[in-house]
Each structure stands twice: as C-alpha cells, then as structure tokens.
Amino acid sequence: MSDAYLVPPEDTAAAAIEEVEAELGLFDDWMERYQYIIEMGRKLPPFPEDWQDDAHRVPGCQSQVWLEAVERDGKLFFAGASDAAIVQGLVALLLRVYSGRSSAEILGTSPVFLHEMGLVKALSTNRGNGVEAMAQAIQKRAALQA
C-alpha cells in the first residue's frame, strides 16, 4: 500500500467524528476553525501526481478534488487531494473519518455529521456542495466493496 493512503489515529469513524468535533470546538469562531482545517490538509500524505486525472476526480466540486482507494484486509484506505487549501483540509477531515474503515462502517457512517458540526452551513454553498460530493464519492466507493 502506498504512503499516500491515510491511516487515521482513531479506531472508528465515530471516534474520529467525536475527536474532530472536540478539536473544532476549541476555537471561538469559524475563521480559526478554517485555519485549523487548512492545517489538517497540509498534513495529508502527498498525493501522487499521476493520480491527479479525470479517473480520480470527484464530480460536483468547485475546486479540483481527487480520491483514490485501496482495499486491504477488509478495510478501505483512501488518499485524496485538492488544488484549494480549504478543500484540501476538508478532504483530510473526511479521510480521517472514513479511511481505514470497513465498507460496512463507511456505509453506516452518514455524512450528516458535516451538518451537525455546522460545517456545511459555515461554508459557501459551492464548498458545502463539494464536501457533500466528496462524502458521496467515498460512500459510493464503499458500496462497490460491500
């Protein structure tokens, strides 16, 4: 498995969501939260340039977003990238929740947490639609594996 795939620190998607909510809750306003999300994106493993093509592109995103997945030992590991800093951070957030999980866990983890965190509402309409498109692409990939 390439070093591009994210192995999250949390054992479950639910634990990752809880941890991200706690981390974002440390900040007083959305500008500080955006900065934190951008920092998350900067820490993503490098995404290979030869994957930055139409085959890996996520439709429905204003910015360019690419995802790749590999199945290993019954779990899906994702790699991702974007050409926009805030979107790269949103990719990192989603991968932290969904990467390294079984298809059943991915499919059982609704992206509704993006709304519950207030994230979709805090983003521009296009960015909100884009992060939902990314979550749908991850869910669609897991459905193929199930």
mmCIF file of N, CA and C in Angstrom:
data_model
loop_
_atom_site.group_PDB
_atom_site.id
_atom_site.type_symbol
_atom_site.label_atom_id
_atom_site.label_comp_id
_atom_site.label_asym_id
_atom_site.label_seq_id
_atom_site.Cartn_x
_atom_site.Cartn_y
_atom_site.Cartn_z
ATOM 1 N N MET A 1 0.857 -1.188 0.000
ATOM 2 C CA MET A 1 0.000 0.000 0.000
ATOM 3 C C MET A 1 0.896 1.241 0.000
ATOM 4 N N SER A 2 0.590 2.172 -0.852
ATOM 5 C CA SER A 2 1.360 3.409 -0.983
ATOM 6 C C SER A 2 1.245 4.280 0.267
ATOM 7 N N ASP A 3 2.257 5.089 0.499
ATOM 8 C CA ASP A 3 2.249 6.021 1.631
ATOM 9 C C ASP A 3 1.227 7.129 1.462
ATOM 10 N N ALA A 4 0.592 7.217 0.289
ATOM 11 C CA ALA A 4 -0.396 8.271 0.034
ATOM 12 C C ALA A 4 -1.703 8.018 0.789
ATOM 13 N N TYR A 5 -1.949 6.764 1.179
ATOM 14 C CA TYR A 5 -3.215 6.427 1.835
ATOM 15 C C TYR A 5 -3.176 6.811 3.309
ATOM 16 N N LEU A 6 -4.265 7.388 3.768
ATOM 17 C CA LEU A 6 -4.336 7.861 5.146
ATOM 18 C C LEU A 6 -4.738 6.734 6.098
ATOM 19 N N VAL A 7 -3.955 6.589 7.151
ATOM 20 C CA VAL A 7 -4.298 5.690 8.252
ATOM 21 C C VAL A 7 -4.612 6.606 9.436
ATOM 22 N N PRO A 8 -5.904 6.747 9.785
ATOM 23 C CA PRO A 8 -6.285 7.700 10.828
ATOM 24 C C PRO A 8 -5.885 7.214 12.225
ATOM 25 N N PRO A 9 -5.708 8.155 13.161
ATOM 26 C CA PRO A 9 -5.318 7.763 14.520
ATOM 27 C C PRO A 9 -6.439 7.090 15.313
ATOM 28 N N GLU A 10 -7.689 7.391 14.988
ATOM 29 C CA GLU A 10 -8.817 6.835 15.739
ATOM 30 C C GLU A 10 -9.193 5.455 15.208
ATOM 31 N N ASP A 11 -9.679 4.608 16.096
ATOM 32 C CA ASP A 11 -10.045 3.235 15.736
ATOM 33 C C ASP A 11 -11.366 3.114 14.990
ATOM 34 N N THR A 12 -12.247 4.096 15.147
ATOM 35 C CA THR A 12 -13.559 4.031 14.498
ATOM 36 C C THR A 12 -13.912 5.388 13.890
ATOM 37 N N ALA A 13 -14.846 5.349 12.950
ATOM 38 C CA ALA A 13 -15.345 6.587 12.346
ATOM 39 C C ALA A 13 -16.013 7.455 13.407
ATOM 40 N N ALA A 14 -16.780 6.831 14.303
ATOM 41 C CA ALA A 14 -17.473 7.591 15.358
ATOM 42 C C ALA A 14 -16.464 8.304 16.260
ATOM 43 N N ALA A 15 -15.379 7.622 16.596
ATOM 44 C CA ALA A 15 -14.340 8.248 17.441
ATOM 45 C C ALA A 15 -13.676 9.407 16.706
ATOM 46 N N ALA A 16 -13.460 9.252 15.403
ATOM 47 C CA ALA A 16 -12.852 10.330 14.605
ATOM 48 C C ALA A 16 -13.773 11.546 14.568
ATOM 49 N N ILE A 17 -15.068 11.315 14.362
ATOM 50 C CA ILE A 17 -16.035 12.427 14.330
ATOM 51 C C ILE A 17 -16.025 13.149 15.677
ATOM 52 N N GLU A 18 -16.056 12.388 16.755
ATOM 53 C CA GLU A 18 -16.048 12.964 18.105
ATOM 54 C C GLU A 18 -14.788 13.797 18.334
ATOM 55 N N GLU A 19 -13.652 13.281 17.905
ATOM 56 C CA GLU A 19 -12.375 13.971 18.085
ATOM 57 C C GLU A 19 -12.319 15.263 17.259
ATOM 58 N N VAL A 20 -12.762 15.191 16.016
ATOM 59 C CA VAL A 20 -12.767 16.384 15.154
ATOM 60 C C VAL A 20 -13.698 17.446 15.743
ATOM 61 N N GLU A 21 -14.878 17.029 16.208
ATOM 62 C CA GLU A 21 -15.802 17.989 16.834
ATOM 63 C C GLU A 21 -15.155 18.655 18.042
ATOM 64 N N ALA A 22 -14.464 17.874 18.862
ATOM 65 C CA ALA A 22 -13.797 18.424 20.046
ATOM 66 C C ALA A 22 -12.695 19.406 19.637
ATOM 67 N N GLU A 23 -11.923 19.037 18.627
ATOM 68 C CA GLU A 23 -10.844 19.914 18.165
ATOM 69 C C GLU A 23 -11.397 21.222 17.609
ATOM 70 N N LEU A 24 -12.441 21.135 16.788
ATOM 71 C CA LEU A 24 -13.033 22.356 16.237
ATOM 72 C C LEU A 24 -13.676 23.201 17.329
ATOM 73 N N GLY A 25 -14.177 22.546 18.377
ATOM 74 C CA GLY A 25 -14.799 23.251 19.491
ATOM 75 C C GLY A 25 -13.828 24.078 20.321
ATOM 76 N N LEU A 26 -12.539 23.837 20.135
ATOM 77 C CA LEU A 26 -11.524 24.612 20.860
ATOM 78 C C LEU A 26 -11.419 26.047 20.345
ATOM 79 N N PHE A 27 -11.949 26.280 19.152
ATOM 80 C CA PHE A 27 -11.832 27.594 18.522
ATOM 81 C C PHE A 27 -13.111 28.399 18.687
ATOM 82 N N ASP A 28 -12.934 29.712 18.822
ATOM 83 C CA ASP A 28 -14.060 30.602 19.091
ATOM 84 C C ASP A 28 -14.900 30.930 17.868
ATOM 85 N N ASP A 29 -14.293 30.940 16.697
ATOM 86 C CA ASP A 29 -15.052 31.328 15.510
ATOM 87 C C ASP A 29 -14.640 30.490 14.302
ATOM 88 N N TRP A 30 -15.419 30.655 13.226
ATOM 89 C CA TRP A 30 -15.178 29.842 12.040
ATOM 90 C C TRP A 30 -13.895 30.204 11.326
ATOM 91 N N MET A 31 -13.402 31.421 11.437
ATOM 92 C CA MET A 31 -12.134 31.765 10.787
ATOM 93 C C MET A 31 -10.999 30.933 11.389
ATOM 94 N N GLU A 32 -11.016 30.776 12.719
ATOM 95 C CA GLU A 32 -9.985 29.957 13.376
ATOM 96 C C GLU A 32 -10.175 28.483 13.016
ATOM 97 N N ARG A 33 -11.412 28.045 12.925
ATOM 98 C CA ARG A 33 -11.692 26.649 12.545
ATOM 99 C C ARG A 33 -11.228 26.380 11.117
ATOM 100 N N TYR A 34 -11.463 27.341 10.204
ATOM 101 C CA TYR A 34 -10.990 27.185 8.826
ATOM 102 C C TYR A 34 -9.477 27.022 8.807
ATOM 103 N N GLN A 35 -8.790 27.839 9.600
ATOM 104 C CA GLN A 35 -7.327 27.768 9.654
ATOM 105 C C GLN A 35 -6.889 26.384 10.123
ATOM 106 N N TYR A 36 -7.592 25.847 11.120
ATOM 107 C CA TYR A 36 -7.285 24.518 11.635
ATOM 108 C C TYR A 36 -7.527 23.455 10.555
ATOM 109 N N ILE A 37 -8.627 23.579 9.827
ATOM 110 C CA ILE A 37 -8.949 22.640 8.753
ATOM 111 C C ILE A 37 -7.891 22.710 7.652
ATOM 112 N N ILE A 38 -7.449 23.918 7.317
ATOM 113 C CA ILE A 38 -6.385 24.086 6.321
ATOM 114 C C ILE A 38 -5.115 23.379 6.801
ATOM 115 N N GLU A 39 -4.793 23.515 8.089
ATOM 116 C CA GLU A 39 -3.618 22.831 8.655
ATOM 117 C C GLU A 39 -3.762 21.313 8.545
ATOM 118 N N MET A 40 -4.968 20.799 8.766
ATOM 119 C CA MET A 40 -5.210 19.357 8.602
ATOM 120 C C MET A 40 -4.840 18.930 7.186
ATOM 121 N N GLY A 41 -5.234 19.741 6.223
ATOM 122 C CA GLY A 41 -4.952 19.435 4.820
ATOM 123 C C GLY A 41 -3.474 19.440 4.509
ATOM 124 N N ARG A 42 -2.730 20.329 5.150
ATOM 125 C CA ARG A 42 -1.281 20.398 4.915
ATOM 126 C C ARG A 42 -0.560 19.156 5.427
ATOM 127 N N LYS A 43 -1.208 18.438 6.344
ATOM 128 C CA LYS A 43 -0.586 17.249 6.934
ATOM 129 C C LYS A 43 -0.946 15.953 6.198
ATOM 130 N N LEU A 44 -1.773 16.058 5.162
ATOM 131 C CA LEU A 44 -2.115 14.861 4.393
ATOM 132 C C LEU A 44 -0.871 14.297 3.708
ATOM 133 N N PRO A 45 -0.819 12.972 3.569
ATOM 134 C CA PRO A 45 0.295 12.400 2.799
ATOM 135 C C PRO A 45 0.265 12.932 1.367
ATOM 136 N N PRO A 46 1.432 13.047 0.734
ATOM 137 C CA PRO A 46 1.467 13.536 -0.656
ATOM 138 C C PRO A 46 0.633 12.642 -1.576
ATOM 139 N N PHE A 47 -0.111 13.285 -2.452
ATOM 140 C CA PHE A 47 -0.966 12.586 -3.415
ATOM 141 C C PHE A 47 -0.201 12.508 -4.732
ATOM 142 N N PRO A 48 0.032 11.311 -5.255
ATOM 143 C CA PRO A 48 0.822 11.173 -6.490
ATOM 144 C C PRO A 48 0.248 11.983 -7.654
ATOM 145 N N GLU A 49 1.136 12.653 -8.362
ATOM 146 C CA GLU A 49 0.701 13.492 -9.494
ATOM 147 C C GLU A 49 -0.007 12.690 -10.573
ATOM 148 N N ASP A 50 0.409 11.430 -10.765
ATOM 149 C CA ASP A 50 -0.221 10.654 -11.834
ATOM 150 C C ASP A 50 -1.643 10.221 -11.484
ATOM 151 N N TRP A 51 -2.074 10.459 -10.238
ATOM 152 C CA TRP A 51 -3.465 10.212 -9.856
ATOM 153 C C TRP A 51 -4.322 11.467 -10.038
ATOM 154 N N GLN A 52 -3.703 12.586 -10.326
ATOM 155 C CA GLN A 52 -4.450 13.835 -10.490
ATOM 156 C C GLN A 52 -4.968 13.907 -11.922
ATOM 157 N N ASP A 53 -5.934 13.023 -12.201
ATOM 158 C CA ASP A 53 -6.500 12.915 -13.541
ATOM 159 C C ASP A 53 -8.017 12.756 -13.438
ATOM 160 N N ASP A 54 -8.671 12.697 -14.584
ATOM 161 C CA ASP A 54 -10.130 12.608 -14.603
ATOM 162 C C ASP A 54 -10.648 11.331 -13.960
ATOM 163 N N ALA A 55 -9.887 10.249 -14.039
ATOM 164 C CA ALA A 55 -10.319 8.975 -13.456
ATOM 165 C C ALA A 55 -10.449 9.066 -11.930
ATOM 166 N N HIS A 56 -9.694 9.948 -11.313
ATOM 167 C CA HIS A 56 -9.696 10.107 -9.855
ATOM 168 C C HIS A 56 -10.475 11.339 -9.392
ATOM 169 N N ARG A 57 -10.912 12.135 -10.329
ATOM 170 C CA ARG A 57 -11.569 13.397 -9.992
ATOM 171 C C ARG A 57 -12.965 13.165 -9.414
ATOM 172 N N VAL A 58 -13.302 13.953 -8.396
ATOM 173 C CA VAL A 58 -14.624 13.880 -7.776
ATOM 174 C C VAL A 58 -15.529 14.904 -8.464
ATOM 175 N N PRO A 59 -16.601 14.441 -9.104
ATOM 176 C CA PRO A 59 -17.514 15.387 -9.752
ATOM 177 C C PRO A 59 -18.323 16.146 -8.696
ATOM 178 N N GLY A 60 -18.740 17.362 -9.047
ATOM 179 C CA GLY A 60 -19.602 18.136 -8.161
ATOM 180 C C GLY A 60 -18.855 19.072 -7.231
ATOM 181 N N CYS A 61 -17.535 19.153 -7.400
ATOM 182 C CA CYS A 61 -16.731 20.049 -6.560
ATOM 183 C C CYS A 61 -16.311 21.258 -7.389
ATOM 184 N N GLN A 62 -16.384 22.433 -6.780
ATOM 185 C CA GLN A 62 -15.967 23.656 -7.456
ATOM 186 C C GLN A 62 -14.467 23.610 -7.719
ATOM 187 N N SER A 63 -13.701 23.202 -6.723
ATOM 188 C CA SER A 63 -12.263 23.032 -6.866
ATOM 189 C C SER A 63 -12.001 21.645 -7.431
ATOM 190 N N GLN A 64 -10.780 21.424 -7.855
ATOM 191 C CA GLN A 64 -10.420 20.079 -8.293
ATOM 192 C C GLN A 64 -10.142 19.225 -7.059
ATOM 193 N N VAL A 65 -10.773 18.064 -7.011
ATOM 194 C CA VAL A 65 -10.587 17.121 -5.912
ATOM 195 C C VAL A 65 -10.376 15.743 -6.522
ATOM 196 N N TRP A 66 -9.384 15.031 -5.987
ATOM 197 C CA TRP A 66 -9.102 13.681 -6.457
ATOM 198 C C TRP A 66 -9.109 12.728 -5.274
ATOM 199 N N LEU A 67 -9.663 11.538 -5.495
ATOM 200 C CA LEU A 67 -9.678 10.485 -4.476
ATOM 201 C C LEU A 67 -9.213 9.178 -5.092
ATOM 202 N N GLU A 68 -8.558 8.379 -4.284
ATOM 203 C CA GLU A 68 -8.148 7.026 -4.666
ATOM 204 C C GLU A 68 -8.388 6.151 -3.455
ATOM 205 N N ALA A 69 -8.737 4.896 -3.686
ATOM 206 C CA ALA A 69 -8.979 3.965 -2.578
ATOM 207 C C ALA A 69 -8.348 2.621 -2.895
ATOM 208 N N VAL A 70 -7.924 1.951 -1.839
ATOM 209 C CA VAL A 70 -7.405 0.591 -1.960
ATOM 210 C C VAL A 70 -7.983 -0.228 -0.813
ATOM 211 N N GLU A 71 -8.325 -1.476 -1.107
ATOM 212 C CA GLU A 71 -8.851 -2.361 -0.071
ATOM 213 C C GLU A 71 -7.693 -3.202 0.458
ATOM 214 N N ARG A 72 -7.586 -3.256 1.776
ATOM 215 C CA ARG A 72 -6.545 -4.064 2.408
ATOM 216 C C ARG A 72 -7.110 -4.661 3.690
ATOM 217 N N ASP A 73 -7.065 -5.973 3.795
ATOM 218 C CA ASP A 73 -7.528 -6.680 4.994
ATOM 219 C C ASP A 73 -8.961 -6.306 5.384
ATOM 220 N N GLY A 74 -9.830 -6.183 4.378
ATOM 221 C CA GLY A 74 -11.236 -5.901 4.643
ATOM 222 C C GLY A 74 -11.543 -4.445 4.954
ATOM 223 N N LYS A 75 -10.553 -3.575 4.795
ATOM 224 C CA LYS A 75 -10.768 -2.144 5.053
ATOM 225 C C LYS A 75 -10.392 -1.344 3.820
ATOM 226 N N LEU A 76 -11.079 -0.212 3.651
ATOM 227 C CA LEU A 76 -10.760 0.705 2.553
ATOM 228 C C LEU A 76 -9.890 1.840 3.076
ATOM 229 N N PHE A 77 -8.780 2.060 2.395
ATOM 230 C CA PHE A 77 -7.902 3.176 2.738
ATOM 231 C C PHE A 77 -7.969 4.175 1.591
ATOM 232 N N PHE A 78 -8.144 5.444 1.943
ATOM 233 C CA PHE A 78 -8.302 6.493 0.939
ATOM 234 C C PHE A 78 -7.105 7.427 0.917
ATOM 235 N N ALA A 79 -6.837 7.925 -0.276
ATOM 236 C CA ALA A 79 -5.892 9.014 -0.487
ATOM 237 C C ALA A 79 -6.686 10.117 -1.167
ATOM 238 N N GLY A 80 -6.318 11.358 -0.928
ATOM 239 C CA GLY A 80 -7.049 12.454 -1.553
ATOM 240 C C GLY A 80 -6.249 13.722 -1.603
ATOM 241 N N ALA A 81 -6.691 14.627 -2.464
ATOM 242 C CA ALA A 81 -6.030 15.915 -2.609
ATOM 243 C C ALA A 81 -6.972 16.895 -3.296
ATOM 244 N N SER A 82 -6.641 18.164 -3.154
ATOM 245 C CA SER A 82 -7.361 19.230 -3.847
ATOM 246 C C SER A 82 -6.378 20.325 -4.213
ATOM 247 N N ASP A 83 -6.773 21.147 -5.188
ATOM 248 C CA ASP A 83 -5.939 22.282 -5.576
ATOM 249 C C ASP A 83 -6.251 23.535 -4.758
ATOM 250 N N ALA A 84 -7.192 23.450 -3.809
ATOM 251 C CA ALA A 84 -7.552 24.592 -2.954
ATOM 252 C C ALA A 84 -7.274 24.228 -1.493
ATOM 253 N N ALA A 85 -6.648 25.133 -0.747
ATOM 254 C CA ALA A 85 -6.201 24.846 0.625
ATOM 255 C C ALA A 85 -7.345 24.420 1.550
ATOM 256 N N ILE A 86 -8.445 25.162 1.549
ATOM 257 C CA ILE A 86 -9.546 24.818 2.455
ATOM 258 C C ILE A 86 -10.157 23.471 2.051
ATOM 259 N N VAL A 87 -10.245 23.208 0.769
ATOM 260 C CA VAL A 87 -10.815 21.950 0.295
ATOM 261 C C VAL A 87 -9.869 20.790 0.622
ATOM 262 N N GLN A 88 -8.582 21.017 0.516
ATOM 263 C CA GLN A 88 -7.601 20.005 0.920
ATOM 264 C C GLN A 88 -7.834 19.645 2.395
ATOM 265 N N GLY A 89 -8.136 20.640 3.217
ATOM 266 C CA GLY A 89 -8.443 20.399 4.625
ATOM 267 C C GLY A 89 -9.720 19.594 4.806
ATOM 268 N N LEU A 90 -10.723 19.890 3.994
ATOM 269 C CA LEU A 90 -11.981 19.126 4.053
ATOM 270 C C LEU A 90 -11.753 17.681 3.620
ATOM 271 N N VAL A 91 -10.886 17.480 2.638
ATOM 272 C CA VAL A 91 -10.505 16.120 2.225
ATOM 273 C C VAL A 91 -9.877 15.408 3.424
ATOM 274 N N ALA A 92 -8.961 16.090 4.109
ATOM 275 C CA ALA A 92 -8.286 15.492 5.271
ATOM 276 C C ALA A 92 -9.290 15.111 6.351
ATOM 277 N N LEU A 93 -10.252 15.975 6.601
ATOM 278 C CA LEU A 93 -11.280 15.705 7.610
ATOM 279 C C LEU A 93 -12.077 14.451 7.227
ATOM 280 N N LEU A 94 -12.513 14.373 5.974
ATOM 281 C CA LEU A 94 -13.290 13.210 5.528
ATOM 282 C C LEU A 94 -12.461 11.930 5.574
ATOM 283 N N LEU A 95 -11.200 12.013 5.174
ATOM 284 C CA LEU A 95 -10.361 10.821 5.199
ATOM 285 C C LEU A 95 -10.105 10.358 6.630
ATOM 286 N N ARG A 96 -9.995 11.301 7.537
ATOM 287 C CA ARG A 96 -9.808 10.929 8.941
ATOM 288 C C ARG A 96 -11.003 10.127 9.451
ATOM 289 N N VAL A 97 -12.180 10.474 8.988
ATOM 290 C CA VAL A 97 -13.394 9.764 9.408
ATOM 291 C C VAL A 97 -13.528 8.427 8.673
ATOM 292 N N TYR A 98 -13.293 8.421 7.362
ATOM 293 C CA TYR A 98 -13.649 7.256 6.552
ATOM 294 C C TYR A 98 -12.503 6.319 6.175
ATOM 295 N N SER A 99 -11.286 6.789 6.112
ATOM 296 C CA SER A 99 -10.186 5.931 5.673
ATOM 297 C C SER A 99 -9.844 4.898 6.739
ATOM 298 N N GLY A 100 -9.474 3.700 6.285
ATOM 299 C CA GLY A 100 -9.089 2.645 7.209
ATOM 300 C C GLY A 100 -10.266 1.945 7.863
ATOM 301 N N ARG A 101 -11.451 2.103 7.291
ATOM 302 C CA ARG A 101 -12.672 1.502 7.851
ATOM 303 C C ARG A 101 -13.206 0.433 6.891
ATOM 304 N N SER A 102 -14.020 -0.444 7.421
ATOM 305 C CA SER A 102 -14.685 -1.440 6.578
ATOM 306 C C SER A 102 -15.769 -0.746 5.751
ATOM 307 N N SER A 103 -16.156 -1.383 4.661
ATOM 308 C CA SER A 103 -17.249 -0.835 3.840
ATOM 309 C C SER A 103 -18.504 -0.657 4.680
ATOM 310 N N ALA A 104 -18.792 -1.642 5.542
ATOM 311 C CA ALA A 104 -19.991 -1.559 6.387
ATOM 312 C C ALA A 104 -19.930 -0.349 7.310
ATOM 313 N N GLU A 105 -18.757 -0.077 7.885
ATOM 314 C CA GLU A 105 -18.635 1.079 8.781
ATOM 315 C C GLU A 105 -18.765 2.384 7.999
ATOM 316 N N ILE A 106 -18.169 2.431 6.819
ATOM 317 C CA ILE A 106 -18.273 3.637 5.983
ATOM 318 C C ILE A 106 -19.731 3.886 5.615
ATOM 319 N N LEU A 107 -20.398 2.839 5.152
ATOM 320 C CA LEU A 107 -21.799 2.988 4.746
ATOM 321 C C LEU A 107 -22.703 3.280 5.936
ATOM 322 N N GLY A 108 -22.300 2.842 7.117
ATOM 323 C CA GLY A 108 -23.075 3.090 8.329
ATOM 324 C C GLY A 108 -22.781 4.428 8.986
ATOM 325 N N THR A 109 -21.828 5.174 8.414
ATOM 326 C CA THR A 109 -21.461 6.486 8.958
ATOM 327 C C THR A 109 -21.952 7.560 7.995
ATOM 328 N N SER A 110 -23.137 8.045 8.250
ATOM 329 C CA SER A 110 -23.744 9.062 7.390
ATOM 330 C C SER A 110 -22.934 10.355 7.445
ATOM 331 N N PRO A 111 -22.791 11.018 6.309
ATOM 332 C CA PRO A 111 -22.096 12.308 6.318
ATOM 333 C C PRO A 111 -22.910 13.433 6.968
ATOM 334 N N VAL A 112 -24.009 13.090 7.636
ATOM 335 C CA VAL A 112 -24.827 14.090 8.325
ATOM 336 C C VAL A 112 -23.993 14.823 9.390
ATOM 337 N N PHE A 113 -22.908 14.195 9.861
ATOM 338 C CA PHE A 113 -22.052 14.865 10.849
ATOM 339 C C PHE A 113 -21.510 16.188 10.324
ATOM 340 N N LEU A 114 -21.375 16.327 9.007
ATOM 341 C CA LEU A 114 -20.898 17.588 8.423
ATOM 342 C C LEU A 114 -21.887 18.717 8.706
ATOM 343 N N HIS A 115 -23.176 18.381 8.716
ATOM 344 C CA HIS A 115 -24.220 19.363 9.049
ATOM 345 C C HIS A 115 -24.273 19.581 10.555
ATOM 346 N N GLU A 116 -24.185 18.491 11.313
ATOM 347 C CA GLU A 116 -24.271 18.585 12.774
ATOM 348 C C GLU A 116 -23.140 19.424 13.362
ATOM 349 N N MET A 117 -21.970 19.388 12.732
ATOM 350 C CA MET A 117 -20.832 20.211 13.174
ATOM 351 C C MET A 117 -21.022 21.673 12.781
ATOM 352 N N GLY A 118 -21.984 21.935 11.900
ATOM 353 C CA GLY A 118 -22.183 23.290 11.396
ATOM 354 C C GLY A 118 -21.264 23.616 10.240
ATOM 355 N N LEU A 119 -20.532 22.613 9.783
ATOM 356 C CA LEU A 119 -19.525 22.837 8.752
ATOM 357 C C LEU A 119 -20.139 23.230 7.413
ATOM 358 N N VAL A 120 -21.153 22.489 6.956
ATOM 359 C CA VAL A 120 -21.756 22.780 5.653
ATOM 360 C C VAL A 120 -22.368 24.177 5.653
ATOM 361 N N LYS A 121 -23.011 24.541 6.750
ATOM 362 C CA LYS A 121 -23.640 25.866 6.860
ATOM 363 C C LYS A 121 -22.588 26.977 6.868
ATOM 364 N N ALA A 122 -21.413 26.703 7.463
ATOM 365 C CA ALA A 122 -20.363 27.718 7.569
ATOM 366 C C ALA A 122 -19.613 27.924 6.257
ATOM 367 N N LEU A 123 -19.702 26.954 5.369
ATOM 368 C CA LEU A 123 -19.011 27.054 4.083
ATOM 369 C C LEU A 123 -19.894 27.764 3.060
ATOM 370 N N SER A 124 -19.273 28.230 1.977
ATOM 371 C CA SER A 124 -20.067 28.765 0.880
ATOM 372 C C SER A 124 -20.923 27.623 0.328
ATOM 373 N N THR A 125 -21.976 27.959 -0.380
ATOM 374 C CA THR A 125 -22.858 26.935 -0.944
ATOM 375 C C THR A 125 -22.077 25.958 -1.814
ATOM 376 N N ASN A 126 -21.200 26.490 -2.676
ATOM 377 C CA ASN A 126 -20.418 25.622 -3.559
ATOM 378 C C ASN A 126 -19.497 24.694 -2.780
ATOM 379 N N ARG A 127 -18.840 25.218 -1.734
ATOM 380 C CA ARG A 127 -17.940 24.388 -0.916
ATOM 381 C C ARG A 127 -18.747 23.350 -0.136
ATOM 382 N N GLY A 128 -19.908 23.755 0.373
ATOM 383 C CA GLY A 128 -20.771 22.822 1.092
ATOM 384 C C GLY A 128 -21.221 21.683 0.192
ATOM 385 N N ASN A 129 -21.615 22.030 -1.034
ATOM 386 C CA ASN A 129 -21.999 21.005 -2.005
ATOM 387 C C ASN A 129 -20.817 20.107 -2.344
ATOM 388 N N GLY A 130 -19.638 20.714 -2.427
ATOM 389 C CA GLY A 130 -18.426 19.970 -2.768
ATOM 390 C C GLY A 130 -18.051 18.955 -1.707
ATOM 391 N N VAL A 131 -18.108 19.350 -0.423
ATOM 392 C CA VAL A 131 -17.751 18.411 0.644
ATOM 393 C C VAL A 131 -18.770 17.273 0.703
ATOM 394 N N GLU A 132 -20.015 17.575 0.409
ATOM 395 C CA GLU A 132 -21.020 16.514 0.351
ATOM 396 C C GLU A 132 -20.769 15.591 -0.847
ATOM 397 N N ALA A 133 -20.325 16.147 -1.970
ATOM 398 C CA ALA A 133 -19.989 15.325 -3.140
ATOM 399 C C ALA A 133 -18.815 14.394 -2.814
ATOM 400 N N MET A 134 -17.847 14.900 -2.057
ATOM 401 C CA MET A 134 -16.709 14.062 -1.655
ATOM 402 C C MET A 134 -17.178 12.912 -0.765
ATOM 403 N N ALA A 135 -18.038 13.223 0.202
ATOM 404 C CA ALA A 135 -18.560 12.188 1.105
ATOM 405 C C ALA A 135 -19.352 11.149 0.314
ATOM 406 N N GLN A 136 -20.130 11.603 -0.671
ATOM 407 C CA GLN A 136 -20.895 10.670 -1.505
ATOM 408 C C GLN A 136 -19.970 9.780 -2.323
ATOM 409 N N ALA A 137 -18.870 10.346 -2.828
ATOM 410 C CA ALA A 137 -17.914 9.554 -3.607
ATOM 411 C C ALA A 137 -17.290 8.461 -2.736
ATOM 412 N N ILE A 138 -16.994 8.786 -1.487
ATOM 413 C CA ILE A 138 -16.431 7.801 -0.555
ATOM 414 C C ILE A 138 -17.468 6.710 -0.268
ATOM 415 N N GLN A 139 -18.716 7.122 -0.034
ATOM 416 C CA GLN A 139 -19.781 6.166 0.240
ATOM 417 C C GLN A 139 -20.024 5.260 -0.982
ATOM 418 N N LYS A 140 -19.989 5.852 -2.164
ATOM 419 C CA LYS A 140 -20.191 5.091 -3.394
ATOM 420 C C LYS A 140 -19.090 4.046 -3.568
ATOM 421 N N ARG A 141 -17.864 4.439 -3.255
ATOM 422 C CA ARG A 141 -16.725 3.505 -3.355
ATOM 423 C C ARG A 141 -16.903 2.347 -2.375
ATOM 424 N N ALA A 142 -17.364 2.658 -1.157
ATOM 425 C CA ALA A 142 -17.578 1.617 -0.151
ATOM 426 C C ALA A 142 -18.696 0.663 -0.590
ATOM 427 N N ALA A 143 -19.730 1.200 -1.249
ATOM 428 C CA ALA A 143 -20.833 0.370 -1.713
ATOM 429 C C ALA A 143 -20.360 -0.642 -2.760
ATOM 430 N N LEU A 144 -19.379 -0.256 -3.563
ATOM 431 C CA LEU A 144 -18.812 -1.171 -4.565
ATOM 432 C C LEU A 144 -18.084 -2.333 -3.887
ATOM 433 N N GLN A 145 -17.515 -2.067 -2.737
ATOM 434 C CA GLN A 145 -16.736 -3.066 -1.999
ATOM 435 C C GLN A 145 -17.626 -3.981 -1.177
ATOM 436 N N ALA A 146 -18.795 -3.488 -0.801
ATOM 437 C CA ALA A 146 -19.680 -4.235 0.121
ATOM 438 C C ALA A 146 -20.225 -5.496 -0.503
#
